[in-house]
Amino acid sequence: MTIIPKRMKGIQLIGHGGAENLRYCSDIPVPTPTSNDVLIQVSAAGVNNTDINTRTAWYSKSDSNSADAGWSGTALALPRIQGADVCGIIVAVGDNVCASRIGDRVLIEPCLNEANSQALNSPWYFGSECDGGFAEYTVVAAKHAYKVNSRLSDVELASFPCSYSTAENMLSRANVSSQDTVLISGASGGVGSAAIQLAKARGAYVIAITSPSKNKQLLALGADRVISRDADLIEAFGENSIDVVIDLVAGKQWPQFLQLLKPGSRYAVSGAIGGALVDLDIRTLYLKDLSFFGCTVLNPDIFQKLITYIEKGQILPIVADTFPLEEINAAQEVFLQKKHTGKIVLKVSQ
């Protein structure tokens, strides 16, 4: 029987701004599951853009104002424990949850539609609107804790939830098939490298945009062709040559994506690390009959599909580096340098 302590170690976000707003604490109260929840002892937790965007108030549309700096466009309740990519073991359950779930190794679905045993009117992001996994223990609705049977390590499993579910959701929304030529921006990051594998699993022809130093890694993942992020895409491929753009970057190159797309084709986006404001000639959108998909909230079947891919060994973890939880600042600094391929993961409980 697992002895659950009253206090735990974890990282608390205490304000918006630089890394000094991340505070390592050893006396945080261990959360108590409500009736529909499970308590999870966290083994490993991945680092994401969302963590950093939330810390720096990047989501704010009012000049980094804390009033709308949360992922959902509202203020964060501080201090907040971040961390959405979580692998761990269920150690306790709420009154409405079967006790047989204790001992399950689980991955947490990061996009939530239930919290505190209540249905949510609009989705929450784990580690943003509620406390997440950068701590020894965390709670989540039992429906969002998916049992996983795999020989992969906890660190490897923690590389999957956010990136792979986001990628699968984008591909699903854009209805990618074996008939498609797919262009992926930001292809060496967590979502991008996941999208390469998942698009190839669907039989698509995949073109990955990356820095030249990462070409071999992305070709090994399954990309059919790689191209430099500084290249002129129109010169390289010609107008009306791409069926689907999976975009994680936006930025100054964005107008070329619409030129590349064939009439009647699809554009899916879930990130803007290259710049959130882009130039759109609205005539291109409607004259080419393009379909745009903003992809954040997961379709209901996406996370279960991800668990199935993992258990069947159809996708591979890509862990670039690991750090102990207390070295989160160093982990985020490496993450921000963007020299890695795949995920950076924090080791939490041993």
CSV table of C-alpha atoms in Angstrom, one decimal:
chain,number,residue,atom,x,y,z
A,1,MET,CA,0.0,0.0,0.0
A,2,THR,CA,1.4,3.4,-1.0
A,3,ILE,CA,1.8,5.8,1.9
A,4,ILE,CA,0.7,9.3,0.6
A,5,PRO,CA,2.4,12.2,2.3
A,6,LYS,CA,0.7,15.4,3.4
A,7,ARG,CA,3.3,17.6,1.6
A,8,MET,CA,5.1,17.4,-1.7
A,9,LYS,CA,7.8,18.9,-3.8
A,10,GLY,CA,6.9,20.9,-6.9
A,11,ILE,CA,7.4,24.0,-9.0
A,12,GLN,CA,5.1,26.9,-8.5
A,13,LEU,CA,4.6,29.7,-11.0
A,14,ILE,CA,4.2,32.8,-8.8
A,15,GLY,CA,3.9,35.5,-11.5
A,16,HIS,CA,4.3,36.3,-15.1
A,17,GLY,CA,7.6,37.1,-16.7
A,18,GLY,CA,11.1,35.5,-16.5
A,19,ALA,CA,12.3,32.2,-15.1
A,20,GLU,CA,12.6,33.8,-11.6
A,21,ASN,CA,8.8,33.3,-11.4
A,22,LEU,CA,9.3,29.6,-11.1
A,23,ARG,CA,9.7,28.6,-7.5
A,24,TYR,CA,10.8,25.2,-6.3
A,25,CYS,CA,9.0,24.3,-3.1
A,26,SER,CA,9.2,21.3,-0.8
A,27,ASP,CA,6.1,21.9,1.4
A,28,ILE,CA,3.2,22.1,-1.1
A,29,PRO,CA,0.0,20.4,0.2
A,30,VAL,CA,-0.7,17.1,-1.7
A,31,PRO,CA,-4.0,17.6,-3.5
A,32,THR,CA,-7.1,15.6,-2.5
A,33,PRO,CA,-9.2,14.0,-5.2
A,34,THR,CA,-12.8,14.9,-5.4
A,35,SER,CA,-15.4,12.3,-6.1
A,36,ASN,CA,-14.7,11.7,-9.8
A,37,ASP,CA,-10.9,12.2,-9.6
A,38,VAL,CA,-7.8,10.2,-9.3
A,39,LEU,CA,-4.6,11.1,-7.4
A,40,ILE,CA,-1.5,10.4,-9.5
A,41,GLN,CA,2.1,10.1,-8.3
A,42,VAL,CA,3.9,11.8,-11.1
A,43,SER,CA,6.9,10.0,-12.6
A,44,ALA,CA,7.9,12.3,-15.4
A,45,ALA,CA,6.5,15.5,-17.1
A,46,GLY,CA,7.4,17.0,-20.4
A,47,VAL,CA,8.3,20.6,-21.1
A,48,ASN,CA,6.0,22.5,-23.6
A,49,ASN,CA,5.7,25.8,-25.3
A,50,THR,CA,2.4,26.3,-23.4
A,51,ASP,CA,4.3,26.3,-20.1
A,52,ILE,CA,6.6,29.1,-21.2
A,53,ASN,CA,3.9,31.0,-23.1
A,54,THR,CA,1.8,31.0,-19.9
A,55,ARG,CA,4.7,32.1,-17.8
A,56,THR,CA,5.6,35.0,-20.1
A,57,ALA,CA,1.9,36.0,-20.6
A,58,TRP,CA,2.3,35.4,-24.4
A,59,TYR,CA,-1.4,34.5,-24.6
A,60,SER,CA,-2.4,37.9,-23.5
A,61,LYS,CA,-3.9,40.1,-26.3
A,62,SER,CA,-3.7,43.2,-24.1
A,63,ASP,CA,0.0,43.9,-23.9
A,64,SER,CA,0.9,41.0,-21.6
A,65,ASN,CA,-1.7,41.9,-19.2
A,66,SER,CA,-2.2,39.3,-16.5
A,67,ALA,CA,-6.0,39.6,-16.7
A,68,ASP,CA,-6.0,37.6,-19.9
A,69,ALA,CA,-2.7,35.8,-19.8
A,70,GLY,CA,-4.0,32.3,-19.3
A,71,TRP,CA,-4.3,29.7,-22.0
A,72,SER,CA,-8.1,30.2,-22.0
A,73,GLY,CA,-7.8,34.0,-22.2
A,74,THR,CA,-8.5,34.5,-18.5
A,75,ALA,CA,-6.3,35.3,-15.5
A,76,LEU,CA,-4.4,32.5,-13.9
A,77,ALA,CA,-4.9,31.7,-10.2
A,78,LEU,CA,-1.4,32.0,-8.7
A,79,PRO,CA,0.6,30.2,-7.5
A,80,ARG,CA,0.0,27.6,-10.2
A,81,ILE,CA,1.7,24.3,-10.8
A,82,GLN,CA,2.2,23.9,-14.5
A,83,GLY,CA,3.0,20.8,-16.5
A,84,ALA,CA,0.6,19.1,-19.0
A,85,ASP,CA,2.7,16.2,-20.3
A,86,VAL,CA,2.3,13.7,-17.4
A,87,CYS,CA,3.1,10.0,-16.9
A,88,GLY,CA,2.5,8.5,-13.4
A,89,ILE,CA,0.8,5.9,-11.2
A,90,ILE,CA,-2.7,6.2,-9.7
A,91,VAL,CA,-2.3,6.0,-5.9
A,92,ALA,CA,-5.8,7.0,-4.7
A,93,VAL,CA,-9.3,7.5,-6.2
A,94,GLY,CA,-12.4,9.6,-5.4
A,95,ASP,CA,-15.6,8.1,-4.1
A,96,ASN,CA,-17.1,7.5,-7.5
A,97,VAL,CA,-14.0,5.9,-9.0
A,98,CYS,CA,-13.4,2.1,-8.9
A,99,ALA,CA,-10.6,1.3,-6.5
A,100,SER,CA,-9.2,-1.2,-9.0
A,101,ARG,CA,-7.7,1.8,-10.9
A,102,ILE,CA,-5.1,2.2,-8.1
A,103,GLY,CA,-1.8,1.0,-9.5
A,104,ASP,CA,-2.6,1.9,-13.1
A,105,ARG,CA,0.2,3.6,-15.0
A,106,VAL,CA,-1.4,6.4,-16.9
A,107,LEU,CA,-1.0,9.3,-19.3
A,108,ILE,CA,-3.1,12.4,-18.7
A,109,GLU,CA,-5.2,13.9,-21.5
A,110,PRO,CA,-4.1,17.5,-21.3
A,111,CYS,CA,-7.3,19.1,-22.7
A,112,LEU,CA,-9.9,18.8,-20.0
A,113,ASN,CA,-13.7,18.9,-20.2
A,114,GLU,CA,-14.2,17.9,-16.5
A,115,ALA,CA,-12.5,19.3,-13.3
A,116,ASN,CA,-13.3,19.1,-9.6
A,117,SER,CA,-16.0,16.5,-10.6
A,118,GLN,CA,-17.9,19.1,-12.6
A,119,ALA,CA,-18.4,19.3,-16.4
A,120,LEU,CA,-16.7,22.4,-17.8
A,121,ASN,CA,-18.5,24.9,-20.0
A,122,SER,CA,-15.3,25.6,-21.9
A,123,PRO,CA,-12.1,23.4,-22.0
A,124,TRP,CA,-9.2,23.8,-19.5
A,125,TYR,CA,-5.6,23.0,-20.2
A,126,PHE,CA,-3.9,20.8,-17.6
A,127,GLY,CA,-1.4,23.0,-15.7
A,128,SER,CA,-3.0,26.3,-16.8
A,129,GLU,CA,-6.6,26.5,-15.5
A,130,CYS,CA,-5.8,24.0,-12.8
A,131,ASP,CA,-2.6,22.6,-11.3
A,132,GLY,CA,-0.6,20.2,-13.4
A,133,GLY,CA,2.3,17.8,-13.3
A,134,PHE,CA,5.4,19.7,-12.2
A,135,ALA,CA,5.1,18.2,-8.8
A,136,GLU,CA,5.2,14.8,-7.0
A,137,TYR,CA,1.5,14.4,-7.1
A,138,THR,CA,-1.4,15.7,-9.1
A,139,VAL,CA,-5.2,15.2,-9.5
A,140,VAL,CA,-7.3,14.9,-12.6
A,141,ALA,CA,-10.7,13.6,-13.5
A,142,ALA,CA,-10.5,9.8,-13.9
A,143,LYS,CA,-11.9,10.1,-17.4
A,144,HIS,CA,-8.8,12.1,-18.4
A,145,ALA,CA,-6.3,9.5,-16.9
A,146,TYR,CA,-5.7,6.8,-19.6
A,147,LYS,CA,-4.1,3.5,-18.6
A,148,VAL,CA,-1.2,2.6,-20.8
A,149,ASN,CA,0.4,-0.8,-21.2
A,150,SER,CA,3.8,-0.4,-22.7
A,151,ARG,CA,7.5,-1.4,-22.3
A,152,LEU,CA,8.5,2.2,-22.7
A,153,SER,CA,9.9,4.1,-19.7
A,154,ASP,CA,8.0,6.8,-17.8
A,155,VAL,CA,10.2,9.4,-19.4
A,156,GLU,CA,9.5,8.1,-22.8
A,157,LEU,CA,5.8,8.0,-22.2
A,158,ALA,CA,5.8,11.5,-20.9
A,159,SER,CA,7.0,12.7,-24.3
A,160,PHE,CA,3.7,11.7,-25.9
A,161,PRO,CA,0.6,13.4,-24.5
A,162,CYS,CA,0.6,17.0,-25.7
A,163,SER,CA,2.7,16.8,-28.8
A,164,TYR,CA,1.2,13.6,-30.3
A,165,SER,CA,-2.4,14.3,-29.4
A,166,THR,CA,-2.0,17.8,-30.9
A,167,ALA,CA,-0.5,16.4,-34.1
A,168,GLU,CA,-3.1,13.7,-34.4
A,169,ASN,CA,-5.9,16.2,-33.8
A,170,MET,CA,-4.5,18.5,-36.6
A,171,LEU,CA,-4.2,15.6,-39.0
A,172,SER,CA,-7.7,14.4,-38.2
A,173,ARG,CA,-9.2,17.8,-38.5
A,174,ALA,CA,-7.5,18.3,-41.9
A,175,ASN,CA,-8.5,14.8,-43.0
A,176,VAL,CA,-5.1,13.8,-44.1
A,177,SER,CA,-4.9,10.6,-46.2
A,178,SER,CA,-2.5,8.6,-48.3
A,179,GLN,CA,-3.4,10.8,-51.3
A,180,ASP,CA,-2.0,13.9,-49.7
A,181,THR,CA,1.2,15.9,-49.9
A,182,VAL,CA,1.7,17.4,-46.4
A,183,LEU,CA,3.9,20.3,-45.5
A,184,ILE,CA,4.9,20.5,-41.8
A,185,SER,CA,6.4,23.7,-40.4
A,186,GLY,CA,8.5,23.5,-37.2
A,187,ALA,CA,9.0,19.9,-37.9
A,188,SER,CA,11.8,19.2,-35.4
A,189,GLY,CA,9.8,20.2,-32.4
A,190,GLY,CA,7.6,17.9,-30.3
A,191,VAL,CA,4.4,18.4,-32.3
A,192,GLY,CA,6.2,18.6,-35.7
A,193,SER,CA,8.2,15.4,-35.2
A,194,ALA,CA,5.0,13.7,-34.0
A,195,ALA,CA,3.2,14.9,-37.1
A,196,ILE,CA,5.8,13.4,-39.3
A,197,GLN,CA,5.3,10.0,-37.8
A,198,LEU,CA,1.5,10.2,-37.7
A,199,ALA,CA,1.2,11.6,-41.3
A,200,LYS,CA,3.4,8.8,-42.6
A,201,ALA,CA,1.3,6.2,-40.7
A,202,ARG,CA,-1.6,7.6,-42.8
A,203,GLY,CA,0.4,7.0,-46.0
A,204,ALA,CA,0.9,10.7,-46.8
A,205,TYR,CA,3.9,12.2,-48.6
A,206,VAL,CA,5.6,14.4,-46.0
A,207,ILE,CA,7.7,17.5,-46.5
A,208,ALA,CA,9.4,18.8,-43.3
A,209,ILE,CA,10.6,22.4,-42.8
A,210,THR,CA,13.5,22.5,-40.4
A,211,SER,CA,17.1,23.8,-40.0
A,212,PRO,CA,19.7,22.0,-42.1
A,213,SER,CA,21.4,20.5,-39.0
A,214,LYS,CA,18.3,18.4,-38.3
A,215,ASN,CA,17.8,17.0,-41.8
A,216,LYS,CA,19.1,13.5,-41.1
A,217,GLN,CA,17.0,13.2,-38.0
A,218,LEU,CA,13.8,14.1,-39.7
A,219,LEU,CA,14.5,11.9,-42.7
A,220,ALA,CA,15.1,9.0,-40.2
A,221,LEU,CA,11.7,9.7,-38.7
A,222,GLY,CA,10.0,9.2,-42.1
A,223,ALA,CA,10.0,12.6,-43.8
A,224,ASP,CA,10.1,12.1,-47.6
A,225,ARG,CA,11.8,15.5,-48.1
A,226,VAL,CA,13.2,18.3,-45.9
A,227,ILE,CA,13.7,21.9,-46.7
A,228,SER,CA,15.4,24.8,-44.8
A,229,ARG,CA,13.1,27.1,-42.9
A,230,ASP,CA,14.9,30.0,-44.7
A,231,ALA,CA,14.2,28.6,-48.2
A,232,ASP,CA,11.8,30.2,-50.7
A,233,LEU,CA,9.0,27.6,-50.6
A,234,ILE,CA,7.4,28.9,-53.8
A,235,GLU,CA,10.6,28.5,-55.7
A,236,ALA,CA,11.2,25.1,-54.3
A,237,PHE,CA,7.8,23.6,-54.9
A,238,GLY,CA,5.7,25.9,-57.0
A,239,GLU,CA,2.3,27.3,-56.4
A,240,ASN,CA,-0.7,25.0,-55.9
A,241,SER,CA,1.6,22.0,-55.0
A,242,ILE,CA,0.5,21.1,-51.4
A,243,ASP,CA,-2.7,19.4,-50.2
A,244,VAL,CA,-2.3,20.1,-46.5
A,245,VAL,CA,-0.2,22.5,-44.4
A,246,ILE,CA,0.4,21.6,-40.8
A,247,ASP,CA,1.6,24.8,-39.3
A,248,LEU,CA,3.2,25.3,-35.9
A,249,VAL,CA,5.2,28.5,-36.7
A,250,ALA,CA,3.2,31.1,-38.6
A,251,GLY,CA,5.5,34.2,-38.8
A,252,LYS,CA,6.8,35.9,-41.9
A,253,GLN,CA,6.8,32.8,-44.1
A,254,TRP,CA,3.1,32.4,-43.6
A,255,PRO,CA,1.8,34.0,-46.8
A,256,GLN,CA,3.7,31.4,-48.8
A,257,PHE,CA,1.7,28.6,-47.2
A,258,LEU,CA,-1.4,29.9,-48.9
A,259,GLN,CA,0.3,30.2,-52.3
A,260,LEU,CA,1.5,26.6,-52.0
A,261,LEU,CA,-1.9,25.2,-51.2
A,262,LYS,CA,-3.9,23.7,-54.1
A,263,PRO,CA,-7.5,25.0,-54.6
A,264,GLY,CA,-9.8,23.3,-52.2
A,265,SER,CA,-7.0,22.2,-49.9
A,266,ARG,CA,-6.5,22.5,-46.1
A,267,TYR,CA,-4.5,24.5,-43.6
A,268,ALA,CA,-4.3,23.4,-39.9
A,269,VAL,CA,-2.6,25.5,-37.2
A,270,SER,CA,-1.9,25.0,-33.5
A,271,GLY,CA,1.1,27.2,-32.8
A,272,ALA,CA,2.8,30.5,-33.8
A,273,ILE,CA,6.3,30.4,-32.5
A,274,GLY,CA,7.5,32.4,-35.5
A,275,GLY,CA,5.1,35.2,-34.8
A,276,ALA,CA,1.3,35.4,-34.1
A,277,LEU,CA,0.4,38.2,-36.5
A,278,VAL,CA,0.5,37.4,-40.2
A,279,ASP,CA,-0.5,39.0,-43.5
A,280,LEU,CA,-3.6,37.4,-45.0
A,281,ASP,CA,-4.8,38.4,-48.5
A,282,ILE,CA,-8.4,37.3,-48.0
A,283,ARG,CA,-8.8,36.9,-51.7
A,284,THR,CA,-6.5,33.9,-51.6
A,285,LEU,CA,-8.6,32.3,-49.0
A,286,TYR,CA,-11.9,32.5,-50.8
A,287,LEU,CA,-10.8,32.3,-54.4
A,288,LYS,CA,-8.9,29.1,-53.7
A,289,ASP,CA,-11.7,27.7,-51.6
A,290,LEU,CA,-9.3,26.9,-48.7
A,291,SER,CA,-10.4,25.4,-45.5
A,292,PHE,CA,-8.7,26.7,-42.3
A,293,PHE,CA,-8.6,24.7,-39.0
A,294,GLY,CA,-7.6,26.2,-35.7
A,295,CYS,CA,-6.7,23.1,-33.6
A,296,THR,CA,-6.7,23.3,-29.8
A,297,VAL,CA,-9.5,21.3,-28.3
A,298,LEU,CA,-9.1,17.6,-28.9
A,299,ASN,CA,-11.8,15.6,-30.7
A,300,PRO,CA,-13.2,13.0,-28.3
A,301,ASP,CA,-11.5,10.0,-29.9
A,302,ILE,CA,-8.0,11.5,-30.3
A,303,PHE,CA,-6.4,10.6,-27.0
A,304,GLN,CA,-7.6,7.0,-27.1
A,305,LYS,CA,-6.1,6.7,-30.6
A,306,LEU,CA,-2.8,7.9,-29.2
A,307,ILE,CA,-2.9,5.3,-26.5
A,308,THR,CA,-3.6,2.6,-29.1
A,309,TYR,CA,-0.6,3.8,-31.3
A,310,ILE,CA,1.7,3.6,-28.2
A,311,GLU,CA,0.5,0.2,-27.2
A,312,LYS,CA,0.9,-1.2,-30.7
A,313,GLY,CA,4.4,0.4,-31.1
A,314,GLN,CA,3.2,2.4,-34.1
A,315,ILE,CA,4.9,5.6,-32.9
A,316,LEU,CA,8.3,6.2,-31.3
A,317,PRO,CA,9.2,8.5,-28.4
A,318,ILE,CA,11.7,11.2,-29.2
A,319,VAL,CA,13.4,12.4,-26.0
A,320,ALA,CA,16.1,15.0,-26.6
A,321,ASP,CA,17.1,15.4,-23.0
A,322,THR,CA,16.1,14.9,-19.4
A,323,PHE,CA,16.4,17.1,-16.2
A,324,PRO,CA,15.5,16.6,-12.6
A,325,LEU,CA,12.4,18.6,-11.6
A,326,GLU,CA,14.4,21.2,-9.6
A,327,GLU,CA,16.4,22.1,-12.7
A,328,ILE,CA,13.3,23.3,-14.6
A,329,ASN,CA,15.0,26.6,-15.5
A,330,ALA,CA,17.9,24.8,-17.2
A,331,ALA,CA,15.4,22.6,-19.0
A,332,GLN,CA,13.4,25.5,-20.3
A,333,GLU,CA,16.5,27.3,-21.3
A,334,VAL,CA,17.6,24.4,-23.5
A,335,PHE,CA,14.0,24.1,-24.8
A,336,LEU,CA,14.1,27.8,-25.9
A,337,GLN,CA,17.3,27.4,-27.8
A,338,LYS,CA,15.4,25.1,-30.2
A,339,LYS,CA,18.5,23.1,-31.1
A,340,HIS,CA,16.9,19.8,-30.0
A,341,THR,CA,14.6,17.4,-31.8
A,342,GLY,CA,11.7,15.9,-29.9
A,343,LYS,CA,10.9,16.5,-26.3
A,344,ILE,CA,12.7,17.6,-23.1
A,345,VAL,CA,11.3,15.8,-20.1
A,346,LEU,CA,11.6,16.4,-16.3
A,347,LYS,CA,12.1,13.5,-14.0
A,348,VAL,CA,9.8,13.9,-11.0
A,349,SER,CA,9.3,10.9,-8.7
A,350,GLN,CA,11.8,8.0,-8.8
